[in-house]
Short mmCIF file of C-alpha atoms in Angstrom, two decimals:
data_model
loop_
_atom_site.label_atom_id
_atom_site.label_comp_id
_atom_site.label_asym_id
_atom_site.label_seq_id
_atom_site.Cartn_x
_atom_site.Cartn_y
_atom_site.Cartn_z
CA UNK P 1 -0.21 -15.91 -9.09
CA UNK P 2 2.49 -13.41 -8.57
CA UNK P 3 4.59 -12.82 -4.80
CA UNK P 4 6.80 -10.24 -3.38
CA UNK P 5 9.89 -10.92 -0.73
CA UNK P 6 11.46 -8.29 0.89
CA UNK P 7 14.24 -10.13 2.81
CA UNK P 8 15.14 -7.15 5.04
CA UNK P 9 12.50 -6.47 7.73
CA UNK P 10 15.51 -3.38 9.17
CA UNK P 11 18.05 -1.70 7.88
CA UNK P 12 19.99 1.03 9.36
CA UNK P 13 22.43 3.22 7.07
CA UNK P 14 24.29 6.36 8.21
CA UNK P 15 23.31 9.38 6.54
CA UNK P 16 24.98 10.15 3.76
CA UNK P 17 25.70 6.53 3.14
CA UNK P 18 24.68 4.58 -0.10
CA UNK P 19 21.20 2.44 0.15
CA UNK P 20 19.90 -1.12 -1.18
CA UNK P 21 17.15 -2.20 -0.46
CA UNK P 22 16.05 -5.67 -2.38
CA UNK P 23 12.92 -6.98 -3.63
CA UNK P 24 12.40 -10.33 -5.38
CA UNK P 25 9.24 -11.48 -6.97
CA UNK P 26 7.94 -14.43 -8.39
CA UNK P 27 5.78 -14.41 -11.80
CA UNK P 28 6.07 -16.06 -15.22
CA UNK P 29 5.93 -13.28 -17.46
CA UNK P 30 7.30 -9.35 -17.41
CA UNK P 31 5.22 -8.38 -14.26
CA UNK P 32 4.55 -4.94 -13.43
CA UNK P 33 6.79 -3.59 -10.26
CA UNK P 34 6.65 -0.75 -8.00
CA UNK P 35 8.11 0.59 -4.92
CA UNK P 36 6.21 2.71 -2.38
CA UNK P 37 7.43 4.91 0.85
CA UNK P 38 5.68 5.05 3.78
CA UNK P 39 6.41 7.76 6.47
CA UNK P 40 5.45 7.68 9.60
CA UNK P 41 1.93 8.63 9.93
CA UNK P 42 1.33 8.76 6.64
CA UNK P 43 -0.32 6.42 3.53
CA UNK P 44 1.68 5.11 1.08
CA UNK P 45 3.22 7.00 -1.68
CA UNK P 46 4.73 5.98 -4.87
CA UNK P 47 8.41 6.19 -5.19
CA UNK P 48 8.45 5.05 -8.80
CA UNK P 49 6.98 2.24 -11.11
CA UNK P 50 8.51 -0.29 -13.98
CA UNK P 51 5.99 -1.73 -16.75
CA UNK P 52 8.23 -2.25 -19.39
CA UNK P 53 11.34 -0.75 -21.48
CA UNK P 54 14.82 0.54 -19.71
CA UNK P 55 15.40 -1.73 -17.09
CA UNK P 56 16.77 1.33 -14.92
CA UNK P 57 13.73 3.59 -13.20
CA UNK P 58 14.86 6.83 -11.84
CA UNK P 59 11.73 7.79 -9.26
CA UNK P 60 11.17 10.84 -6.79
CA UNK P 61 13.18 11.58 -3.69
CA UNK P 62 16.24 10.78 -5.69
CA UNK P 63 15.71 6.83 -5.91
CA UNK P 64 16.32 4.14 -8.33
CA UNK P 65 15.76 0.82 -8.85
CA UNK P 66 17.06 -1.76 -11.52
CA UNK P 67 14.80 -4.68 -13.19
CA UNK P 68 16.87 -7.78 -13.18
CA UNK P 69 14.72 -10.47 -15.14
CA UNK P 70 17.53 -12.83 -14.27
CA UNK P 71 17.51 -12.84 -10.59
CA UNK P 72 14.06 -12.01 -10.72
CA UNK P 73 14.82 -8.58 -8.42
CA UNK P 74 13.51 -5.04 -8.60
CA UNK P 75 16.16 -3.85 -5.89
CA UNK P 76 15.72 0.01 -4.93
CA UNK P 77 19.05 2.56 -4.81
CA UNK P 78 19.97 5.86 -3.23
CA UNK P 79 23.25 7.14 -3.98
CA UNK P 80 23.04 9.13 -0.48
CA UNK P 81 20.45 9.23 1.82
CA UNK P 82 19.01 11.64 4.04
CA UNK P 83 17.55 11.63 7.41
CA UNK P 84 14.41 12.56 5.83
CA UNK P 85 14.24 9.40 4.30
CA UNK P 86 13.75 7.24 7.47
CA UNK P 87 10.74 5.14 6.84
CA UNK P 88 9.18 2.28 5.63
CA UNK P 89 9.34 1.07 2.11
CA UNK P 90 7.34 -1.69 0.40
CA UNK P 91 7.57 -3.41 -3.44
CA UNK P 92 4.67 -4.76 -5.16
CA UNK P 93 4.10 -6.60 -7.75
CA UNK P 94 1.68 -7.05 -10.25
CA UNK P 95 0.57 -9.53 -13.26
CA UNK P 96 1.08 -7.21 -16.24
CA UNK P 97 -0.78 -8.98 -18.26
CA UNK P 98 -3.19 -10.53 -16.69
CA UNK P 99 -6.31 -8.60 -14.75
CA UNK P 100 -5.42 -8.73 -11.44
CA UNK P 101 -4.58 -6.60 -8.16
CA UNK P 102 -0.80 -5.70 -7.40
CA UNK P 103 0.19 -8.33 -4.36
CA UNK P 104 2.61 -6.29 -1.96
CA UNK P 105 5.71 -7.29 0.07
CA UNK P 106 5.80 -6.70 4.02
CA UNK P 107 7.52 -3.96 3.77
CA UNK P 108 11.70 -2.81 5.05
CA UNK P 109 12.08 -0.57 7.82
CA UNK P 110 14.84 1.94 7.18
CA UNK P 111 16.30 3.84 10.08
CA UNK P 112 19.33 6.63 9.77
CA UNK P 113 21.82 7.35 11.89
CA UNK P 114 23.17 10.50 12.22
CA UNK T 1 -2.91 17.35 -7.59
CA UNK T 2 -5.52 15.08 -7.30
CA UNK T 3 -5.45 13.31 -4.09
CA UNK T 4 -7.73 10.17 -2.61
CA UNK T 5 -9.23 11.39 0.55
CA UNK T 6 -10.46 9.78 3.42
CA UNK T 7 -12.58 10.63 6.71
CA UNK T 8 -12.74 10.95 9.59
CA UNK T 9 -8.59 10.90 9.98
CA UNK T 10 -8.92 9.45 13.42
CA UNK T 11 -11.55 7.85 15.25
CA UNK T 12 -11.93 6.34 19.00
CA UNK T 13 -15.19 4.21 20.03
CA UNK T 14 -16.05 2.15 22.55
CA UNK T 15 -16.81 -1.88 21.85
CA UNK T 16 -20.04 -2.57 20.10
CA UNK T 17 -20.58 0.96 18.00
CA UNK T 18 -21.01 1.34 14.68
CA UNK T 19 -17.63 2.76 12.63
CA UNK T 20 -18.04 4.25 9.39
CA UNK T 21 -14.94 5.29 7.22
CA UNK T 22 -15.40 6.89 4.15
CA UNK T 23 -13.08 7.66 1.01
CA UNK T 24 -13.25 9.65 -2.07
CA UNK T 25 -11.32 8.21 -5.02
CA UNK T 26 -9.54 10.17 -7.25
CA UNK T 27 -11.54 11.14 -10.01
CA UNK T 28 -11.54 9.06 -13.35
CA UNK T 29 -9.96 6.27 -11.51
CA UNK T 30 -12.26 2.46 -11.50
CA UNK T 31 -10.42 0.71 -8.87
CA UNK T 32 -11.02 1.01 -5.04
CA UNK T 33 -9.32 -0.68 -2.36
CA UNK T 34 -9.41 -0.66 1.28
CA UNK T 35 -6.49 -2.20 3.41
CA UNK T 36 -6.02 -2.57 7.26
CA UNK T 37 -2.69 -1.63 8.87
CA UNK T 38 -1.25 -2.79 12.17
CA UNK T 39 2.22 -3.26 13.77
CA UNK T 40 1.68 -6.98 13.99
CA UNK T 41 0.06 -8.09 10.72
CA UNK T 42 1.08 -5.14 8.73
CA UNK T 43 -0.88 -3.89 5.98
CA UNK T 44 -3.90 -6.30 4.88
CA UNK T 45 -6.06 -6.13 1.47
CA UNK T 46 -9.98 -5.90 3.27
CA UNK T 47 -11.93 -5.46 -0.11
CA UNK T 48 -11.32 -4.22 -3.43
CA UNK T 49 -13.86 -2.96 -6.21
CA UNK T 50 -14.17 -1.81 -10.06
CA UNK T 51 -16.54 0.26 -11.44
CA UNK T 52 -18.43 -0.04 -8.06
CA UNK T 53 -18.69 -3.52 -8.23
CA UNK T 54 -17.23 -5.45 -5.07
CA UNK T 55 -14.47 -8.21 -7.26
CA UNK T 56 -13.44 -9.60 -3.45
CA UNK T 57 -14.02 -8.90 -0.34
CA UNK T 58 -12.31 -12.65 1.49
CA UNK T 59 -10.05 -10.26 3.67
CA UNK T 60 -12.72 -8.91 5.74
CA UNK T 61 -14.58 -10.69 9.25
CA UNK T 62 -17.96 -11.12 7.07
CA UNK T 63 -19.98 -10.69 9.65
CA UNK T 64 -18.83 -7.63 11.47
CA UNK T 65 -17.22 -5.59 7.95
CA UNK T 66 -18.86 -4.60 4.81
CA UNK T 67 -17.96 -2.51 1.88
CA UNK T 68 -19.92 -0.33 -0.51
CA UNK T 69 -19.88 2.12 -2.76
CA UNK T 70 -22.77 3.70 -3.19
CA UNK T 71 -21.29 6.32 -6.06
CA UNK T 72 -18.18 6.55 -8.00
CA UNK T 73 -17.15 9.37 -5.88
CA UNK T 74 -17.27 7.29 -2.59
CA UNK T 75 -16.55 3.96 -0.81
CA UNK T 76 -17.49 2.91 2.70
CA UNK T 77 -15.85 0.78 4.58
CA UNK T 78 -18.55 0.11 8.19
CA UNK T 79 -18.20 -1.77 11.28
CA UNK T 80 -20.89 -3.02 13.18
CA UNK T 81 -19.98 -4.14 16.02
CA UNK T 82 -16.66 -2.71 17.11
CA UNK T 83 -13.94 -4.66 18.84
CA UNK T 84 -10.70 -3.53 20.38
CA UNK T 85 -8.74 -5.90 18.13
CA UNK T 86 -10.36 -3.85 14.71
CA UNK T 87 -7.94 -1.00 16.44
CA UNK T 88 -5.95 -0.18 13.13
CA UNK T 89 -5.20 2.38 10.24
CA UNK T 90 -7.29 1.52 7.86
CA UNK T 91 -6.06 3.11 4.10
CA UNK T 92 -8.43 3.78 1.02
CA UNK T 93 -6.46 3.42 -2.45
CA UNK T 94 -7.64 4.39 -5.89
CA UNK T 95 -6.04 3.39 -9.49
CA UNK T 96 -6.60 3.40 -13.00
CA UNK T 97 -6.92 -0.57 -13.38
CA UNK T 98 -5.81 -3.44 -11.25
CA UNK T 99 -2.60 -4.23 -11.98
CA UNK T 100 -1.86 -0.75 -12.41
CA UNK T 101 -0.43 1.51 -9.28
CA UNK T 102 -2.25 2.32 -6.53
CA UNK T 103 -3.13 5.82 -4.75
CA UNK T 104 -3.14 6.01 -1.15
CA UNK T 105 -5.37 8.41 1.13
CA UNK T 106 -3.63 9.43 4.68
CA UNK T 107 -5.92 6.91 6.63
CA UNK T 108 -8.15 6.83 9.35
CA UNK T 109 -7.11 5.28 12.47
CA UNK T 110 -9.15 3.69 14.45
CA UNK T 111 -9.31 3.08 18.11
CA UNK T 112 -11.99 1.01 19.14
CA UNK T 113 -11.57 0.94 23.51
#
């Protein structure tokens, strides 16, 4: 079965500063990836999504994240980030081909200072 | 834009009531899941479904939690009896397959006193 690590339970960034946040995964073959925002008070909502193809995904909010097969990562990028963008953030990961649910990782805390 | 709702968006009870939370997929989509947040054990899968049918439901207390759905257009999620420690968010998600992304309603959070 498929898992999700997110190694960083915090991380603070000034604003304007360049974000990382990383996600590694364990599965055998191409898995489906995703990462999702949460804001406070709010569900989750999907920040962008990789089945297959260019290993670069360019998602809302101004985010990216990269498909590395070789370190088995699905890391997620802002060039510059914005206040607005304090929240939490959580990868998932699911079996692309197989039939099963999408297993997600604890989730990173992200916290801006001004 | 087609949106999974849920209701009520908050709810506080006292111990031993009945809780029901109900969610409307988004239309079209066969998956259904419910999932249980908290500070200290983050967000938990309770139950999931396709095409109505309950596929696993081994994240819920079995004998207080149960989850239906008695149409394509909604899923219940009930508790019967309340305790303080079911105190939560509890989110409804839809999608259009298992593996495939999931769509999250705002939640309803619970307070059970």
């Amino acid at each position: 079965a498929q898992s999700v690590t997110q190694p960083d339970i915090h991380i603070t960034v000034s604003e304007g500063a360049s974000l990382e946040l990383r996600c590694n995964y364990s599965y055998g073959a191409t898995p489906y990836l995703f990462w999702y925002v949460q804001s406070p008070g709010q569900g989750l909502q999907l920040l962008l999504k990789y089945f297959s193809g260019d290993t670069l995904v360019q998602g809302i909010k101004g985010f990216e994240a990269e498909f590395k097969r070789s370190q088995s990562s699905f890391n997620l990028r802002k060039p510059s980030v914005h206040w607005s963008d304090a929240a939490e953030y959580f990868c998932a990961v699911g079996a692309g081909n197989r039939d099963d649910k999408i297993i997600f990782g604890k989730g990173t805390r992200l916290h801006i200072l001004p | 834009d087609a949106r999974v709702t849920q209701t009520p968006r908050h709810k506080v009870t006292e111990m031993g009531q009945e809780v029901t939370m109900r969610c409307q997929p988004i239309l079209g989509h066969n998956t259904v899941f419910w999932y249980r947040q908290t500070m200290m054990q983050g967000l938990e899968l309770l139950a999931y479904f396709r095409n109505r049918a309950p596929l696993d439901d081994s994240g819920m207390p079995k004998d207080r939690f149960s989850a239906e759905m008695p149409d394509a257009t909604l899923a219940t999620l009930k508790i019967q009896p309340s305790e303080p420690r079911d105190s939560a968010v509890y989110f409804c998600a839809s999608g259009p397959g298992l593996a495939n992304e999931q769509f999250f309603g705002p939640g309803t959070r619970l307070t059970v006193l």
